[in-house]
Amino acid sequence: MTHVALHNGDGNGNSVPTGWKTISVSELCYLQRGFDITESTRKRGSVPVYSSSGISYYHSEAKVLPPGVITGRKGLLGKVFFVDEPFWPHDTTLWATDFFGNHPAFVALALEAFHLERLDAATSVPTLNRNNLTGYFVSIPSDRAEQEAIAEALGDADALIESLEQLVAKKRHLKQAAMQQLLTGKKRLPGFEGEWKRKRLPDICWFQEGPGVRNKQFTTSGVKLLNGTNIFRGALDLDTTTRFIAHKEAHGPYAHFLADAGDIVIASSGITIDRFHEKVAYVRDADLPFCMNTSTIRFKPKSDSLSDDYLFQFLCSGDFKEAIGGQATGSAQLNFGPSHLAKVDLPTPPLAEQTAIAQVLTDMDTEIEAIEAKLAKARQIKQDMMHELLTGRTRLV
């Protein structure tokens, strides 16, 4: 049997805060498998259908009345959802049919803190067997009022997180709409007029695909290698990379693949369509030195007639995504290379207008980044609160 200490113990999971009790995880609630629903039986409605990752779609009929707690049974494990409206738990989930007198919202938090994904019973497709909860123990407040107080405090933290997530989504939507208007000339900024030109990307921009350094060439130190996974939300993260190439090779046969400050780099393989705009980044001085590698491409304007900031915004745009998506391989994920880029047209206004457009869009990026920083802080505060409240270190009652 295993004791999982959600409380402040002595290191062995034996100490229980005053007024708390130790129970089996299976005594938090009784989990039952969800209900299957097929394409032919689905009917449009307002009832949320929860899968292991959250709301998948809406149906006309509810299977369960609130309050509800749902977690993944198959596929994505570990996420826990507290539901306060009628819902349909999909066959890929487990849902609580009995809370055994515990507060439902607290049960959801306790299951989240327990990390159910650790009990994966499958080898290929992640699967949670509810019977595997037997033998695991947690400590919780005996008083339902304390459970409720904890749930309310963390619910307030969740509400803040949700509001910031919605604000980020709204600002990103506005940014995409602005890009669609400004980068195509459909909307002109005040003071600008005249005809735009559509130019093929190779005519005004130099680009280079990474060389595809082989595994046998990897070293444990030397010059870092850039892969698509190192590019995220406009920035490079090379601090955790484990792929290097020897200095003599990086500055020898691969010297022309060493990146320069000011380059624009993009992931060119395995990009999900909805995250396409996040896989573009500038190379900063602090990122250097590194060598390009497979699934990455770098760009430089060929002359002063093309603004690098304007080029950056174009590479983040839906217009570029559509141009690539129409010819790249892959369905849910895009894979492309120089041959695809050679067919892309770039709408090109005069340099002054390029600069003005890029500034508007960059300002929007800055605003989004500020909200995302607040969101990251709110998430961290919630995690800290969970540690304090679900261990009994901090008491609310």
mmCIF file of N, CA, C and O in Angstrom, residues 132-191:
data_model
loop_
_atom_site.group_PDB
_atom_site.id
_atom_site.type_symbol
_atom_site.label_atom_id
_atom_site.label_comp_id
_atom_site.label_asym_id
_atom_site.label_seq_id
_atom_site.Cartn_x
_atom_site.Cartn_y
_atom_site.Cartn_z
ATOM 1 N N ASN A 132 -6.999 0.643 -9.764
ATOM 2 C CA ASN A 132 -5.620 0.889 -9.355
ATOM 3 C C ASN A 132 -5.513 1.912 -8.231
ATOM 4 O O ASN A 132 -4.434 2.129 -7.674
ATOM 5 N N LEU A 133 -6.626 2.579 -7.892
ATOM 6 C CA LEU A 133 -6.611 3.531 -6.780
ATOM 7 C C LEU A 133 -6.499 2.830 -5.438
ATOM 8 O O LEU A 133 -6.090 3.431 -4.437
ATOM 9 N N THR A 134 -6.857 1.555 -5.414
ATOM 10 C CA THR A 134 -6.775 0.789 -4.172
ATOM 11 C C THR A 134 -5.326 0.704 -3.705
ATOM 12 O O THR A 134 -4.428 0.385 -4.478
ATOM 13 N N GLY A 135 -5.122 1.003 -2.436
ATOM 14 C CA GLY A 135 -3.769 0.946 -1.884
ATOM 15 C C GLY A 135 -3.074 2.278 -1.825
ATOM 16 O O GLY A 135 -1.954 2.376 -1.311
ATOM 17 N N TYR A 136 -3.714 3.321 -2.323
ATOM 18 C CA TYR A 136 -3.169 4.670 -2.225
ATOM 19 C C TYR A 136 -3.996 5.467 -1.221
ATOM 20 O O TYR A 136 -5.230 5.379 -1.212
ATOM 21 N N PHE A 137 -3.312 6.252 -0.401
ATOM 22 C CA PHE A 137 -3.984 6.980 0.669
ATOM 23 C C PHE A 137 -3.623 8.462 0.640
ATOM 24 O O PHE A 137 -2.520 8.838 0.232
ATOM 25 N N VAL A 138 -4.576 9.284 1.043
ATOM 26 C CA VAL A 138 -4.363 10.727 1.146
ATOM 27 C C VAL A 138 -4.962 11.216 2.452
ATOM 28 O O VAL A 138 -5.804 10.542 3.058
ATOM 29 N N SER A 139 -4.530 12.387 2.868
ATOM 30 C CA SER A 139 -5.094 13.013 4.064
ATOM 31 C C SER A 139 -5.884 14.240 3.656
ATOM 32 O O SER A 139 -5.413 15.045 2.846
ATOM 33 N N ILE A 140 -7.082 14.368 4.209
ATOM 34 C CA ILE A 140 -7.977 15.461 3.851
ATOM 35 C C ILE A 140 -8.633 16.015 5.112
ATOM 36 O O ILE A 140 -8.656 15.337 6.158
ATOM 37 N N PRO A 141 -9.189 17.232 5.069
ATOM 38 C CA PRO A 141 -9.916 17.766 6.227
ATOM 39 C C PRO A 141 -11.146 16.904 6.529
ATOM 40 O O PRO A 141 -11.873 16.515 5.621
ATOM 41 N N SER A 142 -11.354 16.605 7.808
ATOM 42 C CA SER A 142 -12.556 15.860 8.206
ATOM 43 C C SER A 142 -13.799 16.720 8.071
ATOM 44 O O SER A 142 -14.890 16.217 7.773
ATOM 45 N N ASP A 143 -13.635 18.014 8.310
ATOM 46 C CA ASP A 143 -14.760 18.952 8.288
ATOM 47 C C ASP A 143 -15.047 19.373 6.852
ATOM 48 O O ASP A 143 -14.188 19.950 6.174
ATOM 49 N N ARG A 144 -16.252 19.111 6.379
ATOM 50 C CA ARG A 144 -16.642 19.509 5.021
ATOM 51 C C ARG A 144 -16.537 21.015 4.838
ATOM 52 O O ARG A 144 -16.239 21.503 3.745
ATOM 53 N N ALA A 145 -16.752 21.788 5.919
ATOM 54 C CA ALA A 145 -16.662 23.245 5.817
ATOM 55 C C ALA A 145 -15.246 23.674 5.456
ATOM 56 O O ALA A 145 -15.054 24.640 4.693
ATOM 57 N N GLU A 146 -14.233 22.982 5.970
ATOM 58 C CA GLU A 146 -12.853 23.325 5.611
ATOM 59 C C GLU A 146 -12.572 22.924 4.167
ATOM 60 O O GLU A 146 -11.876 23.649 3.435
ATOM 61 N N GLN A 147 -13.099 21.789 3.752
ATOM 62 C CA GLN A 147 -12.970 21.398 2.349
ATOM 63 C C GLN A 147 -13.565 22.470 1.436
ATOM 64 O O GLN A 147 -12.977 22.850 0.418
ATOM 65 N N GLU A 148 -14.747 22.957 1.818
ATOM 66 C CA GLU A 148 -15.422 23.973 1.015
ATOM 67 C C GLU A 148 -14.625 25.269 0.977
ATOM 68 O O GLU A 148 -14.517 25.921 -0.074
ATOM 69 N N ALA A 149 -14.045 25.657 2.124
ATOM 70 C CA ALA A 149 -13.244 26.891 2.178
ATOM 71 C C ALA A 149 -12.027 26.787 1.269
ATOM 72 O O ALA A 149 -11.665 27.745 0.569
ATOM 73 N N ILE A 150 -11.393 25.625 1.268
ATOM 74 C CA ILE A 150 -10.239 25.406 0.394
ATOM 75 C C ILE A 150 -10.670 25.486 -1.065
ATOM 76 O O ILE A 150 -10.016 26.132 -1.895
ATOM 77 N N ALA A 151 -11.798 24.834 -1.377
ATOM 78 C CA ALA A 151 -12.291 24.832 -2.759
ATOM 79 C C ALA A 151 -12.637 26.241 -3.222
ATOM 80 O O ALA A 151 -12.367 26.614 -4.373
ATOM 81 N N GLU A 152 -13.242 27.041 -2.350
ATOM 82 C CA GLU A 152 -13.605 28.408 -2.722
ATOM 83 C C GLU A 152 -12.366 29.262 -2.974
ATOM 84 O O GLU A 152 -12.317 30.043 -3.932
ATOM 85 N N ALA A 153 -11.355 29.119 -2.111
ATOM 86 C CA ALA A 153 -10.126 29.905 -2.279
ATOM 87 C C ALA A 153 -9.436 29.564 -3.594
ATOM 88 O O ALA A 153 -9.023 30.452 -4.353
ATOM 89 N N LEU A 154 -9.321 28.274 -3.888
ATOM 90 C CA LEU A 154 -8.668 27.866 -5.123
ATOM 91 C C LEU A 154 -9.580 28.107 -6.331
ATOM 92 O O LEU A 154 -9.094 28.316 -7.445
ATOM 93 N N GLY A 155 -10.902 28.120 -6.098
ATOM 94 C CA GLY A 155 -11.830 28.466 -7.169
ATOM 95 C C GLY A 155 -11.658 29.909 -7.609
ATOM 96 O O GLY A 155 -11.751 30.230 -8.803
ATOM 97 N N ASP A 156 -11.387 30.801 -6.638
ATOM 98 C CA ASP A 156 -11.122 32.202 -6.977
ATOM 99 C C ASP A 156 -9.854 32.314 -7.831
ATOM 100 O O ASP A 156 -9.790 33.114 -8.774
ATOM 101 N N ALA A 157 -8.839 31.508 -7.475
ATOM 102 C CA ALA A 157 -7.601 31.506 -8.257
ATOM 103 C C ALA A 157 -7.869 30.998 -9.675
ATOM 104 O O ALA A 157 -7.346 31.549 -10.652
ATOM 105 N N ASP A 158 -8.708 29.958 -9.787
ATOM 106 C CA ASP A 158 -9.070 29.438 -11.114
ATOM 107 C C ASP A 158 -9.835 30.475 -11.934
ATOM 108 O O ASP A 158 -9.647 30.579 -13.155
ATOM 109 N N ALA A 159 -10.708 31.231 -11.267
ATOM 110 C CA ALA A 159 -11.491 32.252 -11.972
ATOM 111 C C ALA A 159 -10.571 33.319 -12.557
ATOM 112 O O ALA A 159 -10.782 33.795 -13.684
ATOM 113 N N LEU A 160 -9.551 33.713 -11.794
ATOM 114 C CA LEU A 160 -8.585 34.696 -12.294
ATOM 115 C C LEU A 160 -7.828 34.131 -13.485
ATOM 116 O O LEU A 160 -7.646 34.812 -14.508
ATOM 117 N N ILE A 161 -7.391 32.873 -13.371
ATOM 118 C CA ILE A 161 -6.664 32.236 -14.461
ATOM 119 C C ILE A 161 -7.534 32.161 -15.719
ATOM 120 O O ILE A 161 -7.088 32.479 -16.823
ATOM 121 N N GLU A 162 -8.787 31.758 -15.539
ATOM 122 C CA GLU A 162 -9.691 31.642 -16.687
ATOM 123 C C GLU A 162 -9.924 32.990 -17.353
ATOM 124 O O GLU A 162 -9.943 33.097 -18.587
ATOM 125 N N SER A 163 -10.070 34.051 -16.544
ATOM 126 C CA SER A 163 -10.299 35.377 -17.125
ATOM 127 C C SER A 163 -9.081 35.837 -17.916
ATOM 128 O O SER A 163 -9.217 36.446 -18.987
ATOM 129 N N LEU A 164 -7.882 35.542 -17.407
ATOM 130 C CA LEU A 164 -6.663 35.921 -18.131
ATOM 131 C C LEU A 164 -6.501 35.084 -19.395
ATOM 132 O O LEU A 164 -6.063 35.597 -20.431
ATOM 133 N N GLU A 165 -6.854 33.799 -19.322
ATOM 134 C CA GLU A 165 -6.795 32.952 -20.519
ATOM 135 C C GLU A 165 -7.739 33.472 -21.592
ATOM 136 O O GLU A 165 -7.387 33.503 -22.785
ATOM 137 N N GLN A 166 -8.930 33.882 -21.190
ATOM 138 C CA GLN A 166 -9.891 34.420 -22.148
ATOM 139 C C GLN A 166 -9.390 35.733 -22.743
ATOM 140 O O GLN A 166 -9.587 35.995 -23.944
ATOM 141 N N LEU A 167 -8.745 36.549 -21.915
ATOM 142 C CA LEU A 167 -8.228 37.820 -22.405
ATOM 143 C C LEU A 167 -7.096 37.588 -23.402
ATOM 144 O O LEU A 167 -7.028 38.261 -24.445
ATOM 145 N N VAL A 168 -6.216 36.631 -23.104
ATOM 146 C CA VAL A 168 -5.138 36.300 -24.040
ATOM 147 C C VAL A 168 -5.719 35.821 -25.359
ATOM 148 O O VAL A 168 -5.284 36.234 -26.441
ATOM 149 N N ALA A 169 -6.720 34.925 -25.282
ATOM 150 C CA ALA A 169 -7.342 34.404 -26.500
ATOM 151 C C ALA A 169 -7.974 35.533 -27.311
ATOM 152 O O ALA A 169 -7.867 35.570 -28.545
ATOM 153 N N LYS A 170 -8.626 36.464 -26.623
ATOM 154 C CA LYS A 170 -9.252 37.593 -27.305
ATOM 155 C C LYS A 170 -8.206 38.469 -27.989
ATOM 156 O O LYS A 170 -8.368 38.873 -29.153
ATOM 157 N N LYS A 171 -7.124 38.774 -27.271
ATOM 158 C CA LYS A 171 -6.070 39.624 -27.845
ATOM 159 C C LYS A 171 -5.388 38.938 -29.020
ATOM 160 O O LYS A 171 -5.023 39.588 -30.011
ATOM 161 N N ARG A 172 -5.188 37.620 -28.929
ATOM 162 C CA ARG A 172 -4.591 36.900 -30.051
ATOM 163 C C ARG A 172 -5.517 36.926 -31.265
ATOM 164 O O ARG A 172 -5.053 37.051 -32.406
ATOM 165 N N HIS A 173 -6.812 36.796 -31.019
ATOM 166 C CA HIS A 173 -7.772 36.849 -32.118
ATOM 167 C C HIS A 173 -7.734 38.223 -32.784
ATOM 168 O O HIS A 173 -7.749 38.322 -34.026
ATOM 169 N N LEU A 174 -7.684 39.281 -31.970
ATOM 170 C CA LEU A 174 -7.614 40.636 -32.511
ATOM 171 C C LEU A 174 -6.329 40.838 -33.302
ATOM 172 O O LEU A 174 -6.321 41.487 -34.354
ATOM 173 N N LYS A 175 -5.231 40.253 -32.793
ATOM 174 C CA LYS A 175 -3.949 40.374 -33.500
ATOM 175 C C LYS A 175 -4.029 39.675 -34.859
ATOM 176 O O LYS A 175 -3.583 40.221 -35.885
ATOM 177 N N GLN A 176 -4.599 38.471 -34.893
ATOM 178 C CA GLN A 176 -4.719 37.753 -36.159
ATOM 179 C C GLN A 176 -5.599 38.519 -37.150
ATOM 180 O O GLN A 176 -5.300 38.572 -38.346
ATOM 181 N N ALA A 177 -6.672 39.121 -36.633
ATOM 182 C CA ALA A 177 -7.547 39.908 -37.507
ATOM 183 C C ALA A 177 -6.804 41.122 -38.057
ATOM 184 O O ALA A 177 -6.944 41.470 -39.247
ATOM 185 N N ALA A 178 -6.013 41.772 -37.200
ATOM 186 C CA ALA A 178 -5.236 42.928 -37.646
ATOM 187 C C ALA A 178 -4.202 42.529 -38.685
ATOM 188 O O ALA A 178 -3.979 43.246 -39.675
ATOM 189 N N MET A 179 -3.580 41.382 -38.495
ATOM 190 C CA MET A 179 -2.601 40.900 -39.469
ATOM 191 C C MET A 179 -3.260 40.652 -40.819
ATOM 192 O O MET A 179 -2.712 40.998 -41.869
ATOM 193 N N GLN A 180 -4.438 40.041 -40.772
ATOM 194 C CA GLN A 180 -5.153 39.742 -42.013
ATOM 195 C C GLN A 180 -5.474 41.015 -42.788
ATOM 196 O O GLN A 180 -5.427 41.040 -44.020
ATOM 197 N N GLN A 181 -5.764 42.078 -42.070
ATOM 198 C CA GLN A 181 -6.093 43.355 -42.707
ATOM 199 C C GLN A 181 -4.845 44.116 -43.150
ATOM 200 O O GLN A 181 -4.760 44.584 -44.298
ATOM 201 N N LEU A 182 -3.869 44.234 -42.240
ATOM 202 C CA LEU A 182 -2.731 45.117 -42.481
ATOM 203 C C LEU A 182 -1.677 44.506 -43.397
ATOM 204 O O LEU A 182 -1.033 45.219 -44.179
ATOM 205 N N LEU A 183 -1.489 43.184 -43.318
ATOM 206 C CA LEU A 183 -0.434 42.547 -44.108
ATOM 207 C C LEU A 183 -0.880 42.208 -45.528
ATOM 208 O O LEU A 183 -0.077 41.726 -46.322
ATOM 209 N N THR A 184 -2.137 42.460 -45.827
ATOM 210 C CA THR A 184 -2.639 42.203 -47.173
ATOM 211 C C THR A 184 -3.021 43.492 -47.899
ATOM 212 O O THR A 184 -3.376 43.461 -49.079
ATOM 213 N N GLY A 185 -2.971 44.620 -47.185
ATOM 214 C CA GLY A 185 -3.344 45.887 -47.786
ATOM 215 C C GLY A 185 -4.837 46.137 -47.811
ATOM 216 O O GLY A 185 -5.300 47.125 -48.383
ATOM 217 N N LYS A 186 -5.624 45.229 -47.195
ATOM 218 C CA LYS A 186 -7.076 45.433 -47.156
ATOM 219 C C LYS A 186 -7.423 46.656 -46.324
ATOM 220 O O LYS A 186 -8.430 47.326 -46.569
ATOM 221 N N LYS A 187 -6.586 46.944 -45.332
ATOM 222 C CA LYS A 187 -6.751 48.146 -44.525
ATOM 223 C C LYS A 187 -5.426 48.882 -44.505
ATOM 224 O O LYS A 187 -4.385 48.291 -44.226
ATOM 225 N N ARG A 188 -5.452 50.175 -44.794
ATOM 226 C CA ARG A 188 -4.235 50.971 -44.835
ATOM 227 C C ARG A 188 -4.168 51.855 -43.603
ATOM 228 O O ARG A 188 -5.185 52.405 -43.141
ATOM 229 N N LEU A 189 -2.985 52.011 -43.066
ATOM 230 C CA LEU A 189 -2.783 52.928 -41.950
ATOM 231 C C LEU A 189 -2.883 54.361 -42.465
ATOM 232 O O LEU A 189 -2.583 54.648 -43.636
ATOM 233 N N PRO A 190 -3.299 55.285 -41.591
ATOM 234 C CA PRO A 190 -3.436 56.697 -42.011
ATOM 235 C C PRO A 190 -2.133 57.248 -42.582
ATOM 236 O O PRO A 190 -1.048 57.002 -42.050
ATOM 237 N N GLY A 191 -2.266 57.966 -43.689
ATOM 238 C CA GLY A 191 -1.107 58.631 -44.282
ATOM 239 C C GLY A 191 -0.407 57.831 -45.356
ATOM 240 O O GLY A 191 0.570 58.314 -45.952
#
